[in-house]
Amino acid sequence: MTMTRSLRLSAALAAILSAASATAQSYGDSVSGLSVSPPAGFKAEAGKPHPQFDVTIDISSKTGTPKAVNSTGHLCTLGFKPSTQNAQLTRDIVNEQMTRPEWQQLYREMFETIGTVSDLKLFEHQGFTGIELVVTPKAGPNAQNVRMFTSTLETAKGRTALICATDPASLAAALPQFKALRATIHAPE
């Protein structure tokens, strides 16, 4: 009887795990190679045209947490912009550049055109060093109630960026989820 109960519990656990993994929805762009396989509770789909990127993928929370603050209901935009000037960049060159204070300052200044930058940090993804930061927008609908978490990664193929937006009260709890989303990105190399 114990063996039968154990088998039933194992089967039930396998069904639950299978259902949980099925709740996430992945998406990839076959032309660029940009893709994301978000954790359970999130879905990814083809994104809308964006002036900064050639390819975008929109990511939404199926549960409403973290809270999306834009009119589309999307929590994050994952974007890729090819760059022929990056073609000569090796992984070592990218990683060395990203650790330079002047390069980090360049990223800070780029985002300071749209808001106040805080929490600039380096991260590693696919063996590349990237830059993450939080931006409080200066303008836009309800700007004072928006916090953007951005992660940018340069490769020989171009720039990949994840931009997620939520409200100030949700940001601290959302950061681990945004980083978990980032961990599931495949940036074109």
mmCIF file of N, CA and C in Angstrom, residues 21-108:
data_model
loop_
_atom_site.group_PDB
_atom_site.id
_atom_site.type_symbol
_atom_site.label_atom_id
_atom_site.label_comp_id
_atom_site.label_asym_id
_atom_site.label_seq_id
_atom_site.Cartn_x
_atom_site.Cartn_y
_atom_site.Cartn_z
ATOM 1 N N SER A 21 5.506 24.097 -15.722
ATOM 2 C CA SER A 21 6.414 24.492 -16.792
ATOM 3 C C SER A 21 5.650 24.887 -18.038
ATOM 4 N N ALA A 22 4.456 24.356 -18.194
ATOM 5 C CA ALA A 22 3.654 24.693 -19.369
ATOM 6 C C ALA A 22 3.039 26.081 -19.248
ATOM 7 N N THR A 23 3.021 26.650 -18.050
ATOM 8 C CA THR A 23 2.387 27.950 -17.892
ATOM 9 C C THR A 23 3.249 29.094 -18.421
ATOM 10 N N ALA A 24 4.531 28.855 -18.600
ATOM 11 C CA ALA A 24 5.388 29.884 -19.186
ATOM 12 C C ALA A 24 5.284 29.789 -20.705
ATOM 13 N N GLN A 25 5.401 30.898 -21.368
ATOM 14 C CA GLN A 25 5.311 30.919 -22.822
ATOM 15 C C GLN A 25 6.554 31.585 -23.386
ATOM 16 N N SER A 26 7.339 30.804 -24.131
ATOM 17 C CA SER A 26 8.588 31.287 -24.720
ATOM 18 C C SER A 26 8.328 31.926 -26.078
ATOM 19 N N TYR A 27 9.315 32.711 -26.530
ATOM 20 C CA TYR A 27 9.227 33.288 -27.871
ATOM 21 C C TYR A 27 10.638 33.561 -28.373
ATOM 22 N N GLY A 28 10.826 33.366 -29.664
ATOM 23 C CA GLY A 28 12.114 33.662 -30.274
ATOM 24 C C GLY A 28 11.940 34.228 -31.668
ATOM 25 N N ASP A 29 12.886 35.045 -32.062
ATOM 26 C CA ASP A 29 12.921 35.607 -33.403
ATOM 27 C C ASP A 29 13.965 34.826 -34.195
ATOM 28 N N SER A 30 13.513 34.080 -35.194
ATOM 29 C CA SER A 30 14.422 33.192 -35.924
ATOM 30 C C SER A 30 15.448 33.945 -36.768
ATOM 31 N N VAL A 31 15.152 35.146 -37.189
ATOM 32 C CA VAL A 31 16.083 35.902 -38.025
ATOM 33 C C VAL A 31 17.268 36.416 -37.209
ATOM 34 N N SER A 32 16.996 37.052 -36.086
ATOM 35 C CA SER A 32 18.069 37.643 -35.272
ATOM 36 C C SER A 32 18.691 36.636 -34.308
ATOM 37 N N GLY A 33 17.913 35.659 -33.874
ATOM 38 C CA GLY A 33 18.378 34.723 -32.859
ATOM 39 C C GLY A 33 18.027 35.151 -31.445
ATOM 40 N N LEU A 34 17.365 36.300 -31.282
ATOM 41 C CA LEU A 34 16.928 36.758 -29.965
ATOM 42 C C LEU A 34 15.789 35.870 -29.488
ATOM 43 N N SER A 35 15.882 35.392 -28.237
ATOM 44 C CA SER A 35 14.794 34.586 -27.690
ATOM 45 C C SER A 35 14.758 34.707 -26.182
ATOM 46 N N VAL A 36 13.629 34.293 -25.616
ATOM 47 C CA VAL A 36 13.458 34.275 -24.170
ATOM 48 C C VAL A 36 12.532 33.120 -23.809
ATOM 49 N N SER A 37 12.862 32.443 -22.720
ATOM 50 C CA SER A 37 12.046 31.360 -22.172
ATOM 51 C C SER A 37 11.747 31.725 -20.721
ATOM 52 N N PRO A 38 10.795 32.630 -20.512
ATOM 53 C CA PRO A 38 10.578 33.170 -19.168
ATOM 54 C C PRO A 38 10.110 32.114 -18.175
ATOM 55 N N PRO A 39 10.305 32.398 -16.887
ATOM 56 C CA PRO A 39 9.827 31.487 -15.851
ATOM 57 C C PRO A 39 8.303 31.368 -15.885
ATOM 58 N N ALA A 40 7.794 30.353 -15.203
ATOM 59 C CA ALA A 40 6.345 30.163 -15.094
ATOM 60 C C ALA A 40 5.692 31.442 -14.592
ATOM 61 N N GLY A 41 4.510 31.722 -15.107
ATOM 62 C CA GLY A 41 3.792 32.921 -14.712
ATOM 63 C C GLY A 41 3.994 34.090 -15.651
ATOM 64 N N PHE A 42 4.864 33.907 -16.641
ATOM 65 C CA PHE A 42 5.125 34.961 -17.616
ATOM 66 C C PHE A 42 4.892 34.431 -19.017
ATOM 67 N N LYS A 43 4.596 35.326 -19.936
ATOM 68 C CA LYS A 43 4.484 34.939 -21.338
ATOM 69 C C LYS A 43 5.234 35.937 -22.199
ATOM 70 N N ALA A 44 5.779 35.419 -23.282
ATOM 71 C CA ALA A 44 6.531 36.254 -24.217
ATOM 72 C C ALA A 44 5.869 36.150 -25.582
ATOM 73 N N GLU A 45 5.863 37.246 -26.322
ATOM 74 C CA GLU A 45 5.253 37.269 -27.653
ATOM 75 C C GLU A 45 5.949 38.327 -28.504
ATOM 76 N N ALA A 46 5.719 38.260 -29.798
ATOM 77 C CA ALA A 46 6.305 39.246 -30.706
ATOM 78 C C ALA A 46 5.953 40.646 -30.221
ATOM 79 N N GLY A 47 6.953 41.510 -30.204
ATOM 80 C CA GLY A 47 6.747 42.868 -29.725
ATOM 81 C C GLY A 47 6.314 43.819 -30.814
ATOM 82 N N LYS A 48 5.899 44.971 -30.380
ATOM 83 C CA LYS A 48 5.502 46.042 -31.299
ATOM 84 C C LYS A 48 6.756 46.769 -31.785
ATOM 85 N N PRO A 49 6.693 47.430 -32.933
ATOM 86 C CA PRO A 49 7.847 48.197 -33.417
ATOM 87 C C PRO A 49 8.310 49.205 -32.362
ATOM 88 N N HIS A 50 9.612 49.357 -32.274
ATOM 89 C CA HIS A 50 10.206 50.245 -31.269
ATOM 90 C C HIS A 50 11.334 51.014 -31.944
ATOM 91 N N PRO A 51 11.430 52.325 -31.734
ATOM 92 C CA PRO A 51 12.452 53.118 -32.438
ATOM 93 C C PRO A 51 13.890 52.737 -32.091
ATOM 94 N N GLN A 52 14.134 52.143 -30.917
ATOM 95 C CA GLN A 52 15.498 51.816 -30.515
ATOM 96 C C GLN A 52 15.952 50.425 -30.947
ATOM 97 N N PHE A 53 15.027 49.585 -31.392
ATOM 98 C CA PHE A 53 15.362 48.195 -31.686
ATOM 99 C C PHE A 53 14.819 47.749 -33.035
ATOM 100 N N ASP A 54 15.519 46.782 -33.647
ATOM 101 C CA ASP A 54 15.014 46.174 -34.878
ATOM 102 C C ASP A 54 14.075 45.012 -34.580
ATOM 103 N N VAL A 55 14.294 44.359 -33.433
ATOM 104 C CA VAL A 55 13.478 43.215 -33.015
ATOM 105 C C VAL A 55 13.062 43.448 -31.571
ATOM 106 N N THR A 56 11.777 43.219 -31.262
ATOM 107 C CA THR A 56 11.328 43.309 -29.876
ATOM 108 C C THR A 56 10.468 42.106 -29.517
ATOM 109 N N ILE A 57 10.532 41.758 -28.250
ATOM 110 C CA ILE A 57 9.685 40.723 -27.668
ATOM 111 C C ILE A 57 9.051 41.335 -26.429
ATOM 112 N N ASP A 58 7.718 41.251 -26.330
ATOM 113 C CA ASP A 58 7.015 41.773 -25.164
ATOM 114 C C ASP A 58 6.826 40.650 -24.157
ATOM 115 N N ILE A 59 7.026 40.958 -22.890
ATOM 116 C CA ILE A 59 6.878 39.982 -21.815
ATOM 117 C C ILE A 59 5.840 40.508 -20.840
ATOM 118 N N SER A 60 4.873 39.644 -20.516
ATOM 119 C CA SER A 60 3.791 40.010 -19.606
ATOM 120 C C SER A 60 3.738 39.026 -18.450
ATOM 121 N N SER A 61 3.206 39.502 -17.334
ATOM 122 C CA SER A 61 2.949 38.632 -16.188
ATOM 123 C C SER A 61 1.547 38.066 -16.338
ATOM 124 N N LYS A 62 1.427 36.762 -16.221
ATOM 125 C CA LYS A 62 0.102 36.138 -16.286
ATOM 126 C C LYS A 62 -0.667 36.321 -14.985
ATOM 127 N N THR A 63 0.033 36.694 -13.910
ATOM 128 C CA THR A 63 -0.598 36.822 -12.599
ATOM 129 C C THR A 63 -0.866 38.274 -12.208
ATOM 130 N N GLY A 64 -0.291 39.219 -12.960
ATOM 131 C CA GLY A 64 -0.431 40.627 -12.603
ATOM 132 C C GLY A 64 0.628 41.097 -11.622
ATOM 133 N N THR A 65 1.556 40.200 -11.272
ATOM 134 C CA THR A 65 2.656 40.527 -10.365
ATOM 135 C C THR A 65 3.957 40.138 -11.019
ATOM 136 N N PRO A 66 4.907 41.008 -11.112
ATOM 137 C CA PRO A 66 4.885 42.413 -10.716
ATOM 138 C C PRO A 66 3.867 43.204 -11.538
ATOM 139 N N LYS A 67 3.498 44.327 -11.014
ATOM 140 C CA LYS A 67 2.499 45.185 -11.641
ATOM 141 C C LYS A 67 3.085 45.903 -12.851
ATOM 142 N N ALA A 68 2.408 45.792 -13.994
ATOM 143 C CA ALA A 68 2.788 46.548 -15.194
ATOM 144 C C ALA A 68 2.198 47.948 -15.077
ATOM 145 N N VAL A 69 2.949 48.946 -15.521
ATOM 146 C CA VAL A 69 2.480 50.326 -15.371
ATOM 147 C C VAL A 69 2.258 51.040 -16.700
ATOM 148 N N ASN A 70 2.359 50.313 -17.799
ATOM 149 C CA ASN A 70 2.125 50.982 -19.083
ATOM 150 C C ASN A 70 0.739 50.636 -19.607
ATOM 151 N N SER A 71 0.301 51.316 -20.633
ATOM 152 C CA SER A 71 -1.056 51.148 -21.153
ATOM 153 C C SER A 71 -1.249 49.820 -21.887
ATOM 154 N N THR A 72 -0.165 49.170 -22.309
ATOM 155 C CA THR A 72 -0.297 47.902 -23.040
ATOM 156 C C THR A 72 -0.456 46.702 -22.111
ATOM 157 N N GLY A 73 -0.080 46.860 -20.847
ATOM 158 C CA GLY A 73 -0.137 45.743 -19.918
ATOM 159 C C GLY A 73 1.109 44.874 -19.944
ATOM 160 N N HIS A 74 2.053 45.200 -20.845
ATOM 161 C CA HIS A 74 3.304 44.445 -20.884
ATOM 162 C C HIS A 74 4.218 44.921 -19.765
ATOM 163 N N LEU A 75 4.862 43.973 -19.142
ATOM 164 C CA LEU A 75 5.761 44.272 -18.037
ATOM 165 C C LEU A 75 7.144 44.672 -18.540
ATOM 166 N N CYS A 76 7.609 43.978 -19.588
ATOM 167 C CA CYS A 76 8.967 44.198 -20.094
ATOM 168 C C CYS A 76 8.984 44.179 -21.614
ATOM 169 N N THR A 77 9.966 44.852 -22.165
ATOM 170 C CA THR A 77 10.291 44.755 -23.582
ATOM 171 C C THR A 77 11.724 44.270 -23.680
ATOM 172 N N LEU A 78 11.909 43.229 -24.460
ATOM 173 C CA LEU A 78 13.239 42.718 -24.764
ATOM 174 C C LEU A 78 13.534 43.152 -26.191
ATOM 175 N N GLY A 79 14.645 43.843 -26.387
ATOM 176 C CA GLY A 79 14.948 44.363 -27.709
ATOM 177 C C GLY A 79 16.353 44.030 -28.164
ATOM 178 N N PHE A 80 16.505 43.992 -29.490
ATOM 179 C CA PHE A 80 17.818 43.753 -30.087
ATOM 180 C C PHE A 80 18.025 44.726 -31.238
ATOM 181 N N LYS A 81 19.214 45.329 -31.258
ATOM 182 C CA LYS A 81 19.614 46.242 -32.330
ATOM 183 C C LYS A 81 20.945 45.743 -32.886
ATOM 184 N N PRO A 82 20.953 45.233 -34.129
ATOM 185 C CA PRO A 82 22.223 44.795 -34.707
ATOM 186 C C PRO A 82 23.171 45.980 -34.863
ATOM 187 N N SER A 83 24.480 45.675 -34.809
ATOM 188 C CA SER A 83 25.472 46.735 -34.939
ATOM 189 C C SER A 83 26.693 46.203 -35.673
ATOM 190 N N THR A 84 26.921 46.733 -36.863
ATOM 191 C CA THR A 84 28.107 46.314 -37.613
ATOM 192 C C THR A 84 29.385 46.789 -36.927
ATOM 193 N N GLN A 85 29.330 47.894 -36.184
ATOM 194 C CA GLN A 85 30.527 48.378 -35.491
ATOM 195 C C GLN A 85 30.934 47.455 -34.348
ATOM 196 N N ASN A 86 30.028 46.581 -33.895
ATOM 197 C CA ASN A 86 30.368 45.618 -32.844
ATOM 198 C C ASN A 86 31.054 44.367 -33.390
ATOM 199 N N ALA A 87 31.086 44.205 -34.706
ATOM 200 C CA ALA A 87 31.570 42.956 -35.308
ATOM 201 C C ALA A 87 32.971 42.563 -34.858
ATOM 202 N N GLN A 88 33.819 43.524 -34.570
ATOM 203 C CA GLN A 88 35.189 43.217 -34.155
ATOM 204 C C GLN A 88 35.302 42.911 -32.666
ATOM 205 N N LEU A 89 34.200 43.029 -31.932
ATOM 206 C CA LEU A 89 34.249 42.818 -30.484
ATOM 207 C C LEU A 89 34.272 41.336 -30.115
ATOM 208 N N THR A 90 35.246 40.973 -29.329
ATOM 209 C CA THR A 90 35.275 39.626 -28.766
ATOM 210 C C THR A 90 34.663 39.699 -27.366
ATOM 211 N N ARG A 91 34.389 38.557 -26.806
ATOM 212 C CA ARG A 91 33.853 38.489 -25.449
ATOM 213 C C ARG A 91 34.804 39.205 -24.467
ATOM 214 N N ASP A 92 36.099 38.963 -24.622
ATOM 215 C CA ASP A 92 37.081 39.593 -23.725
ATOM 216 C C ASP A 92 37.073 41.114 -23.850
ATOM 217 N N ILE A 93 36.970 41.608 -25.079
ATOM 218 C CA ILE A 93 36.939 43.066 -25.287
ATOM 219 C C ILE A 93 35.682 43.665 -24.652
ATOM 220 N N VAL A 94 34.532 43.038 -24.877
ATOM 221 C CA VAL A 94 33.272 43.532 -24.293
ATOM 222 C C VAL A 94 33.383 43.558 -22.777
ATOM 223 N N ASN A 95 33.846 42.453 -22.206
ATOM 224 C CA ASN A 95 33.918 42.364 -20.747
ATOM 225 C C ASN A 95 34.872 43.398 -20.163
ATOM 226 N N GLU A 96 35.982 43.631 -20.835
ATOM 227 C CA GLU A 96 36.943 44.630 -20.364
ATOM 228 C C GLU A 96 36.348 46.039 -20.470
ATOM 229 N N GLN A 97 35.653 46.327 -21.577
ATOM 230 C CA GLN A 97 35.041 47.650 -21.750
ATOM 231 C C GLN A 97 34.009 47.930 -20.667
ATOM 232 N N MET A 98 33.166 46.960 -20.386
ATOM 233 C CA MET A 98 32.076 47.171 -19.435
ATOM 234 C C MET A 98 32.574 47.447 -18.019
ATOM 235 N N THR A 99 33.777 47.008 -17.694
ATOM 236 C CA THR A 99 34.304 47.252 -16.348
ATOM 237 C C THR A 99 34.947 48.631 -16.220
ATOM 238 N N ARG A 100 35.156 49.307 -17.332
ATOM 239 C CA ARG A 100 35.759 50.639 -17.292
ATOM 240 C C ARG A 100 34.765 51.682 -16.771
ATOM 241 N N PRO A 101 35.188 52.521 -15.821
ATOM 242 C CA PRO A 101 34.296 53.559 -15.295
ATOM 243 C C PRO A 101 33.759 54.491 -16.387
ATOM 244 N N GLU A 102 34.593 54.824 -17.385
ATOM 245 C CA GLU A 102 34.117 55.730 -18.438
ATOM 246 C C GLU A 102 33.020 55.097 -19.296
ATOM 247 N N TRP A 103 33.053 53.783 -19.479
ATOM 248 C CA TRP A 103 32.011 53.090 -20.248
ATOM 249 C C TRP A 103 30.720 53.065 -19.436
ATOM 250 N N GLN A 104 30.837 52.795 -18.141
ATOM 251 C CA GLN A 104 29.663 52.795 -17.271
ATOM 252 C C GLN A 104 29.054 54.192 -17.210
ATOM 253 N N GLN A 105 29.905 55.212 -17.199
ATOM 254 C CA GLN A 105 29.418 56.585 -17.196
ATOM 255 C C GLN A 105 28.670 56.898 -18.490
ATOM 256 N N LEU A 106 29.139 56.369 -19.603
ATOM 257 C CA LEU A 106 28.454 56.544 -20.879
ATOM 258 C C LEU A 106 27.031 55.988 -20.813
ATOM 259 N N TYR A 107 26.884 54.797 -20.250
ATOM 260 C CA TYR A 107 25.544 54.209 -20.098
ATOM 261 C C TYR A 107 24.691 55.047 -19.159
ATOM 262 N N ARG A 108 25.288 55.490 -18.062
ATOM 263 C CA ARG A 108 24.557 56.338 -17.116
ATOM 264 C C ARG A 108 24.040 57.585 -17.839
#
